[in-house]
Amino acid sequence: MCGIVGYIGSKEAYEILIKGLHRLEYRGYDSAGIALINGNRELSVYKAKGKVSALEDSVAEKDTTGTIGIAHTRWATHGEPNVVNAHPHYSQSKTLALVHNGIIENYKTLREVLVKHGYKFDSETDTEVLVELIEYMKESHGCDLVRAVHLALKNVVGAYAIAILDKNNPNRIIAARKGSPLIVGIGGTKEGETPEFFLGSDATPIIEYTDQVVYLKDEEIVVLNRDGSYEITNLNNVQQTPQLQTLQVSLDQLEKGGYPHFMLKEIHEQPKALRTCIGSRINKRQKDVILSGIIDHKDKFLKARRIIICACGTSWHAALIGKYFIEEAAHIPVEVEYASEFRYRNPVIFPDDVMIAVSQSGETADTLAAIKLAKEKGAFIYGVCNVIGSSIAREAESGTYIHVGPEIGVASTKAFTGQVTTLSLIGLAIAKEKKTLSDEIYTMLVDELNNIPEKMQWTLDNNKGIDNFAQMFTYCKNFIYLGRGYNYPVALEGALKLKEISYIHAEGYPAAEMKHGPIALVDEEMPVVVIAPKRGMYDKVVSNIQEIKSRKGKIISVVTEGDETVRVLSDYCFVIPDTRDCFVPLLAVLPLQLLSYYVAVAKGRNVDQPRNLAKSVTVE
Ligand code: G6P
C-alpha cells in the first residue's frame, strides 16, 4: 500500500513527481504529499487529503521549484486519512522529510523512548516515529545522516520502503527498503546528458525517463547523489553490488488508450494479453506445452506429495480453478489457502510439498509471508506473478510469469484470466512429465487452450449492450452468483467484481449449495447470475435455475452459444462459445467483468479507484 516517488537531477522535480504519483495512485488514494528543496535550500512539504489532484490544487499558489524531491500517495494504516497524517513527515527540527510505505510494528515502543528524549509528535503515524528516530540517532551519535539511517533501521521491526530529503544536503536522496518494494531508475547515462535518478514503488513513474533500473533488496540502503554516483549498503554498512536491469514495460501500456477507464481497457485487452501469456509456452505445431520453470525442477513435481496454492483476493479465485485443473490433469492433490490464514496457523508442511504462490503484484504481504514460512519448512516454492522482479517472484525458487502487462485498474481482470491460463499451462506441463493424460487428451487440451484468445474476442464482440442492460440494476442491494465445478470460482469472482466497484453486496455460491441457505433470500427483487454452459452438470444447473425461477428471482445467465433452453428461462443472457469445461472460466468471466463495470459506471462509482481498496496490499 502507498506509493513513493523520488527525483534528483537537473529537471524541475515537481512535474515528474506529480506524474509519478498519478501512476502510483492505484496503490492508495487517501491523501498525497510532496517535499521539495528549492534553489535557496528551503525544504517545503505540501500535503492534501484525497487524491493527487487535490494536492495539485492545493499547491497552485505555492513555490514548487527545485530539482530534488520526494512524494507519496497514501493508503491509511496508522491514523485516519487527513493532512496531518499524510506524508511526507518532517523531523522535529524540520531539516528532514521522509515518505514511507509499509508498517513499523514497534512504533509505539520507539515513540515512548523518543518522547522520553523530548520529541513531540504531530501525527498518529508510525512514519513520523521513523523520521524522528533517524534524527535522534544522528544527534545522539553525532554521525552522518546515512549512518543514522542504518542505526535507526536496525531498531525497526516491520516493513518499509522509505525516501529521505535533507535540507542541509540538497544533493542527495537516501532511500531504503525491507518488505515493501522500491526501484531506483538511473537516467542521463548517455554522453552529454546530465545524470539523474528516479525512485518508484514500481516501475510506472520511471519508465517514461529511463529503462535502466536497480531493484533494491531487503535491508538495502541507497544514496543517490546529484553527480550521478550512487552507493548501496546493507544495514551493517557493507557495500552491495547493484544489479542493473532493463525494464520490459512500455509507456503506452500505462495509458488508457482511448478507454474511459483502465478497467474497461484491461477487460478488452484480454485476448491479446492471453496470446502473450501463452506465447512461446505452447508449441503450436507440435501442440505441446514447454514451461522451463517446471522442466528445470521436474523432480520436485514428480515426487510432490501435494501442491498448496497460496493467494489472496482475485488470485485466490484463480487458484481454485487451478486446483480443479491440476488435480484432474496431473493427479496431485491440491490445497488452496488464503495466505493470511495459512501464515498464522502453524500449518503442516512436508519437505516434498510444492507451494505455488499466485499474485498479480508479487508484493502482497500475506502471500510473501506464507511462502517464506513454507520455504523455511522445506517446501519448494513456485511463483505465478505478473510484475517482473517483484518480491514474490524473487523469493520463489522457480516460476512462470503471467505476462499480461501492467494492470492498473484496482479490480483485477486480465491478471485473473492470465493466472487461470498460467495455472492451466502448469497443470499440462506437470501432466506431461507425470504422463497422467493420454496423448490424445493432452494434445486436445493444449490445442483448445491455444484457441482461447480467439474465443475471448468472440465473447467480447457478441455481448454488446451490457451498458444499457446494467442500468436496471443500479438500485439493487444484493446479487447472488451461482456456478458449479470450474464455474463455482467464477461465481465467486463475478460477485467480488461487483462488490469491489459498485458497492452492491454480492455472494458467490456453488449452485447446489443454494438450497442450503441462500435460496431463502430469493424473491422478485433478487438478481441471480448463473453460469450455465452446455457442459458437465448442465442439467443440474438448469434445475437450479428452475428453482430460482419458481421463487420469482431474476435470472441473468451465461450460456453456450445456441442454447435455447436456458435462454428461455432467463431474463437476460450472455453468450460464450463452446469450449472444454476447464476453460469455460476464461470465457464466462468476461461478461461478468463487463456487468460489474457497467453497473458501477451507472452508479457513478470511481471504477479504477474504488473506495477503501488498493491494488497492492503490502501491509497485513
Ligand atoms: C488486492 C487487490 C485485488 C487482488 C488482491 C491480491 O485486494 O485489490 O485485486 O486480487 O489484492 O493481490 P495480488 O497482487 O497478490 O494478486
Short mmCIF file of C-alpha atoms in Angstrom, two decimals, residues 7 13 17 33-47 62-71 87-99 131 135 145 163-173 226:
data_model
loop_
_atom_site.label_atom_id
_atom_site.label_comp_id
_atom_site.label_asym_id
_atom_site.label_seq_id
_atom_site.Cartn_x
_atom_site.Cartn_y
_atom_site.Cartn_z
CA TYR A 7 13.71 12.56 -8.24
CA ALA A 13 11.16 17.73 -9.85
CA LEU A 17 6.80 13.66 -9.03
CA GLY A 33 2.08 14.88 -0.37
CA ILE A 34 5.32 16.18 -1.77
CA ALA A 35 8.61 17.56 -0.38
CA LEU A 36 10.95 19.74 -2.43
CA ILE A 37 14.17 21.62 -1.78
CA ASN A 38 14.34 24.83 -3.80
CA GLY A 39 17.39 26.79 -5.00
CA ASN A 40 17.58 28.63 -1.66
CA ARG A 41 17.91 25.36 0.23
CA GLU A 42 14.40 25.68 1.66
CA LEU A 43 12.68 22.37 2.35
CA SER A 44 8.93 22.62 1.74
CA VAL A 45 6.34 19.95 2.45
CA TYR A 46 2.86 20.19 0.89
CA LYS A 47 0.07 17.74 1.66
CA LYS A 62 2.98 27.72 -3.73
CA ASP A 63 6.67 27.57 -4.60
CA THR A 64 7.13 24.19 -6.27
CA THR A 65 10.57 24.83 -7.74
CA GLY A 66 13.50 22.54 -7.06
CA THR A 67 15.40 19.78 -8.77
CA ILE A 68 15.19 17.34 -5.88
CA GLY A 69 12.05 15.97 -4.26
CA ILE A 70 10.10 13.03 -2.86
CA ALA A 71 6.37 12.36 -2.94
CA HIS A 87 3.32 12.01 4.13
CA PRO A 88 5.99 13.41 3.85
CA HIS A 89 6.66 13.84 7.56
CA TYR A 90 9.16 16.37 8.88
CA SER A 91 11.60 15.56 11.64
CA GLN A 92 11.35 17.72 14.75
CA SER A 93 13.98 20.21 13.54
CA LYS A 94 12.28 20.30 10.11
CA THR A 95 15.59 19.54 8.41
CA LEU A 96 14.49 16.06 7.27
CA ALA A 97 11.39 14.95 5.34
CA LEU A 98 10.50 11.30 4.90
CA VAL A 99 7.98 9.22 2.92
CA VAL A 131 11.88 10.21 10.83
CA GLU A 135 17.11 12.50 13.64
CA LEU A 145 22.73 11.01 8.11
CA ALA A 163 12.96 8.05 0.92
CA ILE A 164 14.51 10.95 2.83
CA LEU A 165 15.36 14.55 1.93
CA ASP A 166 17.86 16.54 3.99
CA LYS A 167 17.62 20.32 3.85
CA ASN A 168 21.33 20.55 4.69
CA ASN A 169 22.30 18.44 1.71
CA PRO A 170 20.20 19.19 -1.40
CA ASN A 171 22.49 16.98 -3.49
CA ARG A 172 21.37 13.54 -2.36
CA ILE A 173 18.35 11.38 -1.59
CA ARG A 226 23.38 14.62 -7.84
#
